[in-house]
Amino acid sequence: MRTQKRSKGILLTAVAVLAALLVLVPFLWVLSTALKPDNELFLFPPRLLPGEFAWNNFADAWHLLDFPRYFFNSFMVTVPTAFFTVVVCSLAAYAFTRMNFKLRNAMFLLYLSTMMIPQVVRLIPSFIIVKNLHMLNSYAGMILPQIAWSIPFGTFLIRQFFLGIPKELDESARIDGAGHVRIFRSILVPNAVPAMVTLATYIFITSWNNLIWMLVVVSKQEKFTITLGLATMTGPSVDFIPPWNEIMAATLISILPVFILYLFFQKYFIQSVAMSGIKE
């Protein structure tokens, strides 16, 4: 038995190390490229550690892009997107778990079925709607479709967490005269903080990295997000050889807010996974 458990532990550790390497190696390669001088970018065979560390690439990358403006635009899009997604999904999850109405489960399945529609399929109708509402090159046009696309998954995530909160707490509150608003605000929300923070962080990262919708809805440079700013660094022609070391340095600068956010809220991811599960 001990030998079997030890073998299983070694196997799991090996799988975990392999998974970690699959995640870390691309990041380490980006970091290595960002620290290489120009004459080491196309060496063959390539090497991970540069012969000379070119720290000035980060300063050059900062001056290549208008990072303060692009960061501001990204925050103006991602923060409202994450906040309103959590609000709408929490209210919808409450309705699907705490309110009894006809065809509730069928409606929830129909609700989830929209997750099967790829984003590229939704681009054209979303663009037409945003254009007809005169919201091109506006924060509202960048935010609202992303909220709509995130609602099905967000509702599913928070619904699963709400199902783990005992309904006896609701019944006790109703005996004391509490209504739906009070139960939602005082019982479900405080107990579902890990799930809400997890959803907010996930939506924040997804919105921060969104490029395809920004390419569709934004054409004015003053509204560019950080992803659009990075896209402009590669140049409009195949004849142009982009400065890959500066591009990688700019990429690392652009992910700093996401990295810091994840460091602060990673414990909520673990709590959400441990406490929610898949419930019927």
mmCIF file of C-alpha atoms in Angstrom:
data_model
loop_
_atom_site.group_PDB
_atom_site.id
_atom_site.type_symbol
_atom_site.label_atom_id
_atom_site.label_comp_id
_atom_site.label_asym_id
_atom_site.label_seq_id
_atom_site.Cartn_x
_atom_site.Cartn_y
_atom_site.Cartn_z
ATOM 1 C CA MET A 1 0.000 0.000 0.000
ATOM 2 C CA ARG A 2 2.787 2.435 0.908
ATOM 3 C CA THR A 3 4.645 1.638 -2.310
ATOM 4 C CA GLN A 4 1.479 2.174 -4.320
ATOM 5 C CA LYS A 5 0.774 5.512 -2.626
ATOM 6 C CA ARG A 6 4.380 6.606 -3.116
ATOM 7 C CA SER A 7 4.258 5.703 -6.808
ATOM 8 C CA LYS A 8 1.004 7.582 -7.206
ATOM 9 C CA GLY A 9 2.514 10.602 -5.459
ATOM 10 C CA ILE A 10 5.583 10.541 -7.699
ATOM 11 C CA LEU A 11 3.384 10.288 -10.789
ATOM 12 C CA LEU A 12 1.208 13.222 -9.713
ATOM 13 C CA THR A 13 4.280 15.294 -8.915
ATOM 14 C CA ALA A 14 5.757 14.539 -12.327
ATOM 15 C CA VAL A 15 2.519 15.549 -14.050
ATOM 16 C CA ALA A 16 2.379 18.762 -12.001
ATOM 17 C CA VAL A 17 5.995 19.619 -12.858
ATOM 18 C CA LEU A 18 5.352 18.958 -16.550
ATOM 19 C CA ALA A 19 2.255 21.180 -16.495
ATOM 20 C CA ALA A 20 4.218 23.922 -14.733
ATOM 21 C CA LEU A 21 6.964 23.718 -17.365
ATOM 22 C CA LEU A 22 4.418 23.995 -20.176
ATOM 23 C CA VAL A 23 3.211 27.241 -18.600
ATOM 24 C CA LEU A 24 6.572 28.674 -17.535
ATOM 25 C CA VAL A 25 8.734 27.955 -20.594
ATOM 26 C CA PRO A 26 6.894 30.396 -22.927
ATOM 27 C CA PHE A 27 6.982 33.067 -20.199
ATOM 28 C CA LEU A 28 10.716 32.502 -19.635
ATOM 29 C CA TRP A 29 11.332 32.736 -23.369
ATOM 30 C CA VAL A 30 9.483 36.068 -23.520
ATOM 31 C CA LEU A 31 11.543 37.338 -20.580
ATOM 32 C CA SER A 32 14.748 36.105 -22.221
ATOM 33 C CA THR A 33 13.899 37.828 -25.513
ATOM 34 C CA ALA A 34 13.041 41.050 -23.688
ATOM 35 C CA LEU A 35 16.520 41.082 -22.136
ATOM 36 C CA LYS A 36 18.475 40.330 -25.322
ATOM 37 C CA PRO A 37 20.346 42.972 -27.331
ATOM 38 C CA ASP A 38 19.574 43.288 -31.033
ATOM 39 C CA ASN A 39 22.539 41.184 -32.156
ATOM 40 C CA GLU A 40 21.342 38.157 -30.159
ATOM 41 C CA LEU A 41 17.744 38.024 -31.367
ATOM 42 C CA PHE A 42 18.330 35.725 -34.341
ATOM 43 C CA LEU A 43 21.209 33.611 -33.137
ATOM 44 C CA PHE A 44 21.137 29.952 -34.153
ATOM 45 C CA PRO A 45 20.947 27.814 -32.190
ATOM 46 C CA PRO A 46 18.952 30.079 -29.909
ATOM 47 C CA ARG A 47 19.830 30.287 -26.252
ATOM 48 C CA LEU A 48 17.671 31.020 -23.244
ATOM 49 C CA LEU A 49 20.118 33.176 -21.286
ATOM 50 C CA PRO A 50 21.361 36.262 -23.147
ATOM 51 C CA GLY A 51 25.088 36.885 -23.230
ATOM 52 C CA GLU A 52 24.451 40.485 -22.254
ATOM 53 C CA PHE A 53 21.374 41.737 -20.375
ATOM 54 C CA ALA A 54 19.831 44.717 -22.189
ATOM 55 C CA TRP A 55 17.700 46.282 -19.445
ATOM 56 C CA ASN A 56 17.280 49.400 -21.589
ATOM 57 C CA ASN A 57 14.760 47.462 -23.708
ATOM 58 C CA PHE A 58 12.103 48.117 -21.063
ATOM 59 C CA ALA A 59 12.779 51.875 -21.103
ATOM 60 C CA ASP A 60 12.728 51.907 -24.914
ATOM 61 C CA ALA A 61 9.485 49.934 -24.967
ATOM 62 C CA TRP A 62 7.879 52.380 -22.512
ATOM 63 C CA HIS A 63 8.670 55.276 -24.861
ATOM 64 C CA LEU A 64 7.492 53.416 -27.962
ATOM 65 C CA LEU A 65 3.903 53.264 -26.694
ATOM 66 C CA ASP A 66 1.694 55.702 -24.843
ATOM 67 C CA PHE A 67 1.406 53.327 -21.887
ATOM 68 C CA PRO A 68 -0.351 55.777 -19.495
ATOM 69 C CA ARG A 69 -3.168 56.382 -21.992
ATOM 70 C CA TYR A 70 -3.464 52.742 -23.021
ATOM 71 C CA PHE A 71 -3.476 51.578 -19.394
ATOM 72 C CA PHE A 72 -6.149 54.146 -18.572
ATOM 73 C CA ASN A 73 -8.353 52.986 -21.460
ATOM 74 C CA SER A 74 -7.874 49.339 -20.508
ATOM 75 C CA PHE A 75 -8.886 50.003 -16.904
ATOM 76 C CA MET A 76 -11.882 52.048 -18.061
ATOM 77 C CA VAL A 77 -13.045 48.995 -20.011
ATOM 78 C CA THR A 78 -12.069 46.069 -17.801
ATOM 79 C CA VAL A 79 -13.157 47.368 -14.381
ATOM 80 C CA PRO A 80 -16.779 48.205 -15.374
ATOM 81 C CA THR A 81 -16.984 45.002 -17.417
ATOM 82 C CA ALA A 82 -15.955 42.890 -14.426
ATOM 83 C CA PHE A 83 -18.141 44.795 -11.950
ATOM 84 C CA PHE A 84 -21.378 44.782 -13.927
ATOM 85 C CA THR A 85 -20.876 41.177 -15.028
ATOM 86 C CA VAL A 86 -20.669 40.101 -11.382
ATOM 87 C CA VAL A 87 -23.760 42.151 -10.479
ATOM 88 C CA VAL A 88 -25.912 40.825 -13.321
ATOM 89 C CA CYS A 89 -24.723 37.227 -12.933
ATOM 90 C CA SER A 90 -25.314 37.272 -9.169
ATOM 91 C CA LEU A 91 -28.891 38.470 -9.616
ATOM 92 C CA ALA A 92 -29.538 35.879 -12.328
ATOM 93 C CA ALA A 93 -28.001 33.122 -10.199
ATOM 94 C CA TYR A 94 -30.251 34.116 -7.307
ATOM 95 C CA ALA A 95 -33.310 33.817 -9.535
ATOM 96 C CA PHE A 96 -32.266 30.363 -10.768
ATOM 97 C CA THR A 97 -31.526 29.025 -7.279
ATOM 98 C CA ARG A 98 -33.913 30.783 -4.902
ATOM 99 C CA MET A 99 -37.032 31.540 -6.952
ATOM 100 C CA ASN A 100 -39.524 28.929 -8.114
ATOM 101 C CA PHE A 101 -41.072 29.511 -11.527
ATOM 102 C CA LYS A 102 -42.195 27.361 -14.431
ATOM 103 C CA LEU A 103 -39.573 25.854 -16.727
ATOM 104 C CA ARG A 104 -36.763 27.158 -14.534
ATOM 105 C CA ASN A 105 -34.333 24.381 -15.426
ATOM 106 C CA ALA A 106 -35.260 24.525 -19.124
ATOM 107 C CA MET A 107 -34.674 28.258 -19.159
ATOM 108 C CA PHE A 108 -31.326 27.776 -17.463
ATOM 109 C CA LEU A 109 -30.273 25.227 -20.095
ATOM 110 C CA LEU A 110 -31.356 27.639 -22.820
ATOM 111 C CA TYR A 111 -29.413 30.321 -20.987
ATOM 112 C CA LEU A 112 -26.280 28.167 -20.991
ATOM 113 C CA SER A 113 -26.689 27.132 -24.621
ATOM 114 C CA THR A 114 -25.556 30.595 -25.701
ATOM 115 C CA MET A 115 -22.065 29.655 -24.475
ATOM 116 C CA MET A 116 -21.800 27.356 -27.493
ATOM 117 C CA ILE A 117 -21.873 30.331 -29.901
ATOM 118 C CA PRO A 118 -18.265 31.303 -30.731
ATOM 119 C CA GLN A 119 -17.244 34.917 -30.282
ATOM 120 C CA VAL A 120 -16.370 35.296 -33.964
ATOM 121 C CA VAL A 121 -19.979 34.445 -34.853
ATOM 122 C CA ARG A 122 -21.235 37.197 -32.551
ATOM 123 C CA LEU A 123 -18.905 39.882 -33.894
ATOM 124 C CA ILE A 124 -20.973 41.024 -36.884
ATOM 125 C CA PRO A 125 -24.372 41.299 -35.109
ATOM 126 C CA SER A 126 -22.678 42.919 -32.115
ATOM 127 C CA PHE A 127 -20.948 45.422 -34.395
ATOM 128 C CA ILE A 128 -24.225 46.250 -36.167
ATOM 129 C CA ILE A 129 -25.981 46.850 -32.841
ATOM 130 C CA VAL A 130 -23.144 49.006 -31.494
ATOM 131 C CA LYS A 131 -22.986 50.972 -34.751
ATOM 132 C CA ASN A 132 -26.748 51.583 -34.809
ATOM 133 C CA LEU A 133 -26.557 52.813 -31.222
ATOM 134 C CA HIS A 134 -23.715 55.192 -32.208
ATOM 135 C CA MET A 135 -21.336 53.647 -29.692
ATOM 136 C CA LEU A 136 -18.327 53.012 -31.920
ATOM 137 C CA ASN A 137 -15.072 54.316 -30.415
ATOM 138 C CA SER A 138 -16.735 54.668 -27.026
ATOM 139 C CA TYR A 139 -16.239 52.921 -23.701
ATOM 140 C CA ALA A 140 -19.871 51.794 -23.727
ATOM 141 C CA GLY A 141 -19.374 50.091 -27.085
ATOM 142 C CA MET A 142 -16.310 48.290 -25.784
ATOM 143 C CA ILE A 143 -17.912 47.274 -22.476
ATOM 144 C CA LEU A 144 -21.532 46.252 -23.073
ATOM 145 C CA PRO A 145 -20.986 43.405 -25.583
ATOM 146 C CA GLN A 146 -18.308 41.883 -23.368
ATOM 147 C CA ILE A 147 -20.728 41.913 -20.436
ATOM 148 C CA ALA A 148 -23.389 40.213 -22.554
ATOM 149 C CA TRP A 149 -20.937 37.528 -23.714
ATOM 150 C CA SER A 150 -19.779 36.838 -20.152
ATOM 151 C CA ILE A 151 -23.191 36.497 -18.505
ATOM 152 C CA PRO A 152 -23.914 32.788 -19.270
ATOM 153 C CA PHE A 153 -20.624 31.490 -17.857
ATOM 154 C CA GLY A 154 -20.702 33.916 -14.941
ATOM 155 C CA THR A 155 -24.245 32.927 -14.018
ATOM 156 C CA PHE A 156 -23.314 29.245 -14.145
ATOM 157 C CA LEU A 157 -20.298 29.801 -11.875
ATOM 158 C CA ILE A 158 -22.147 31.790 -9.223
ATOM 159 C CA ARG A 159 -25.223 29.558 -9.440
ATOM 160 C CA GLN A 160 -23.069 26.555 -8.561
ATOM 161 C CA PHE A 161 -21.768 28.417 -5.532
ATOM 162 C CA PHE A 162 -25.249 29.556 -4.444
ATOM 163 C CA LEU A 163 -26.413 25.923 -4.544
ATOM 164 C CA GLY A 164 -23.878 25.138 -1.842
ATOM 165 C CA ILE A 165 -25.332 27.717 0.554
ATOM 166 C CA PRO A 166 -27.983 26.022 2.764
ATOM 167 C CA LYS A 167 -31.537 27.170 2.054
ATOM 168 C CA GLU A 168 -32.229 26.904 5.782
ATOM 169 C CA LEU A 169 -30.507 30.281 6.105
ATOM 170 C CA ASP A 170 -33.077 31.759 3.721
ATOM 171 C CA GLU A 171 -35.955 30.219 5.649
ATOM 172 C CA SER A 172 -34.655 31.598 8.936
ATOM 173 C CA ALA A 173 -34.402 35.043 7.372
ATOM 174 C CA ARG A 174 -37.948 34.818 5.978
ATOM 175 C CA ILE A 175 -39.256 33.990 9.463
ATOM 176 C CA ASP A 176 -37.697 37.250 10.599
ATOM 177 C CA GLY A 177 -39.476 39.088 7.799
ATOM 178 C CA ALA A 178 -36.682 39.354 5.241
ATOM 179 C CA GLY A 179 -37.540 39.558 1.555
ATOM 180 C CA HIS A 180 -35.597 38.613 -1.530
ATOM 181 C CA VAL A 181 -33.463 41.748 -1.510
ATOM 182 C CA ARG A 182 -32.463 41.326 2.134
ATOM 183 C CA ILE A 183 -31.725 37.601 1.706
ATOM 184 C CA PHE A 184 -29.607 38.274 -1.366
ATOM 185 C CA ARG A 185 -27.702 41.154 0.216
ATOM 186 C CA SER A 186 -27.233 39.806 3.736
ATOM 187 C CA ILE A 187 -26.947 36.031 3.253
ATOM 188 C CA LEU A 188 -25.929 35.017 -0.246
ATOM 189 C CA VAL A 189 -23.547 37.826 -1.165
ATOM 190 C CA PRO A 190 -21.369 37.603 2.000
ATOM 191 C CA ASN A 191 -21.105 33.824 1.618
ATOM 192 C CA ALA A 192 -20.363 33.969 -2.107
ATOM 193 C CA VAL A 193 -17.476 36.448 -2.013
ATOM 194 C CA PRO A 194 -14.899 33.864 -3.252
ATOM 195 C CA ALA A 195 -17.020 33.025 -6.305
ATOM 196 C CA MET A 196 -17.694 36.678 -7.075
ATOM 197 C CA VAL A 197 -14.033 37.651 -6.756
ATOM 198 C CA THR A 198 -13.061 34.665 -8.908
ATOM 199 C CA LEU A 199 -15.542 35.700 -11.600
ATOM 200 C CA ALA A 200 -14.473 39.349 -11.422
ATOM 201 C CA THR A 201 -10.812 38.396 -11.764
ATOM 202 C CA TYR A 202 -11.518 36.036 -14.656
ATOM 203 C CA ILE A 203 -13.590 38.639 -16.509
ATOM 204 C CA PHE A 204 -10.980 41.317 -15.805
ATOM 205 C CA ILE A 205 -8.219 39.177 -17.337
ATOM 206 C CA THR A 206 -10.382 38.152 -20.306
ATOM 207 C CA SER A 207 -11.398 41.726 -21.022
ATOM 208 C CA TRP A 208 -7.838 43.005 -20.543
ATOM 209 C CA ASN A 209 -6.552 40.526 -23.136
ATOM 210 C CA ASN A 210 -9.413 41.016 -25.597
ATOM 211 C CA LEU A 211 -8.072 42.072 -28.971
ATOM 212 C CA ILE A 212 -10.511 40.912 -31.618
ATOM 213 C CA TRP A 213 -13.487 42.963 -30.367
ATOM 214 C CA MET A 214 -11.310 46.039 -29.856
ATOM 215 C CA LEU A 215 -10.103 45.755 -33.454
ATOM 216 C CA VAL A 216 -13.734 45.777 -34.585
ATOM 217 C CA VAL A 217 -15.159 48.557 -32.432
ATOM 218 C CA VAL A 218 -12.201 50.954 -32.007
ATOM 219 C CA SER A 219 -10.516 52.952 -34.759
ATOM 220 C CA LYS A 220 -9.385 56.102 -32.938
ATOM 221 C CA GLN A 221 -5.963 55.877 -31.339
ATOM 222 C CA GLU A 222 -6.996 57.866 -28.258
ATOM 223 C CA LYS A 223 -9.339 54.966 -27.381
ATOM 224 C CA PHE A 224 -6.778 52.204 -27.895
ATOM 225 C CA THR A 225 -6.435 49.651 -25.120
ATOM 226 C CA ILE A 226 -3.129 48.065 -24.223
ATOM 227 C CA THR A 227 -3.765 45.098 -26.543
ATOM 228 C CA LEU A 228 -4.351 47.401 -29.515
ATOM 229 C CA GLY A 229 -1.249 49.360 -28.599
ATOM 230 C CA LEU A 230 0.838 46.187 -28.617
ATOM 231 C CA ALA A 231 -0.661 45.167 -31.959
ATOM 232 C CA THR A 232 0.583 48.385 -33.564
ATOM 233 C CA MET A 233 4.184 47.569 -32.645
ATOM 234 C CA THR A 234 4.501 44.784 -35.214
ATOM 235 C CA GLY A 235 4.112 47.204 -38.120
ATOM 236 C CA PRO A 236 1.742 47.231 -41.126
ATOM 237 C CA SER A 237 4.057 45.471 -43.607
ATOM 238 C CA VAL A 238 5.859 42.160 -43.855
ATOM 239 C CA ASP A 239 8.928 44.098 -45.009
ATOM 240 C CA PHE A 240 9.193 45.642 -41.565
ATOM 241 C CA ILE A 241 11.198 43.639 -39.021
ATOM 242 C CA PRO A 242 9.760 44.564 -35.624
ATOM 243 C CA PRO A 243 12.052 45.012 -32.622
ATOM 244 C CA TRP A 244 11.081 41.755 -30.943
ATOM 245 C CA ASN A 245 13.084 42.443 -27.799
ATOM 246 C CA GLU A 246 11.211 45.714 -27.243
ATOM 247 C CA ILE A 247 7.893 44.067 -28.132
ATOM 248 C CA MET A 248 8.488 41.371 -25.525
ATOM 249 C CA ALA A 249 9.485 44.018 -22.994
ATOM 250 C CA ALA A 250 6.272 45.919 -23.732
ATOM 251 C CA THR A 251 4.313 42.670 -23.390
ATOM 252 C CA LEU A 252 5.758 42.079 -19.924
ATOM 253 C CA ILE A 253 4.912 45.650 -18.922
ATOM 254 C CA SER A 254 1.348 45.189 -20.185
ATOM 255 C CA ILE A 255 0.697 42.070 -18.070
ATOM 256 C CA LEU A 256 1.933 43.582 -14.807
ATOM 257 C CA PRO A 257 -1.564 44.740 -13.654
ATOM 258 C CA VAL A 258 -3.013 41.294 -14.391
ATOM 259 C CA PHE A 259 -0.136 39.563 -12.625
ATOM 260 C CA ILE A 260 -0.481 41.755 -9.529
ATOM 261 C CA LEU A 261 -4.257 41.259 -9.494
ATOM 262 C CA TYR A 262 -3.873 37.492 -9.618
ATOM 263 C CA LEU A 263 -1.312 37.509 -6.806
ATOM 264 C CA PHE A 264 -3.745 39.358 -4.551
ATOM 265 C CA PHE A 265 -6.813 37.245 -5.341
ATOM 266 C CA GLN A 266 -5.454 33.770 -6.068
ATOM 267 C CA LYS A 267 -6.696 32.491 -2.695
ATOM 268 C CA TYR A 268 -10.271 33.193 -3.802
ATOM 269 C CA PHE A 269 -9.752 30.972 -6.859
ATOM 270 C CA ILE A 270 -8.787 28.090 -4.595
ATOM 271 C CA GLN A 271 -11.723 28.709 -2.232
ATOM 272 C CA SER A 272 -14.170 28.936 -5.113
ATOM 273 C CA VAL A 273 -13.039 25.667 -6.659
ATOM 274 C CA ALA A 274 -13.010 23.888 -3.303
ATOM 275 C CA MET A 275 -16.416 25.109 -2.169
ATOM 276 C CA SER A 276 -18.513 25.260 -5.346
ATOM 277 C CA GLY A 277 -18.124 21.925 -7.159
ATOM 278 C CA ILE A 278 -20.724 20.643 -9.567
ATOM 279 C CA LYS A 279 -24.128 20.355 -7.951
ATOM 280 C CA GLU A 280 -27.514 19.465 -9.285
#
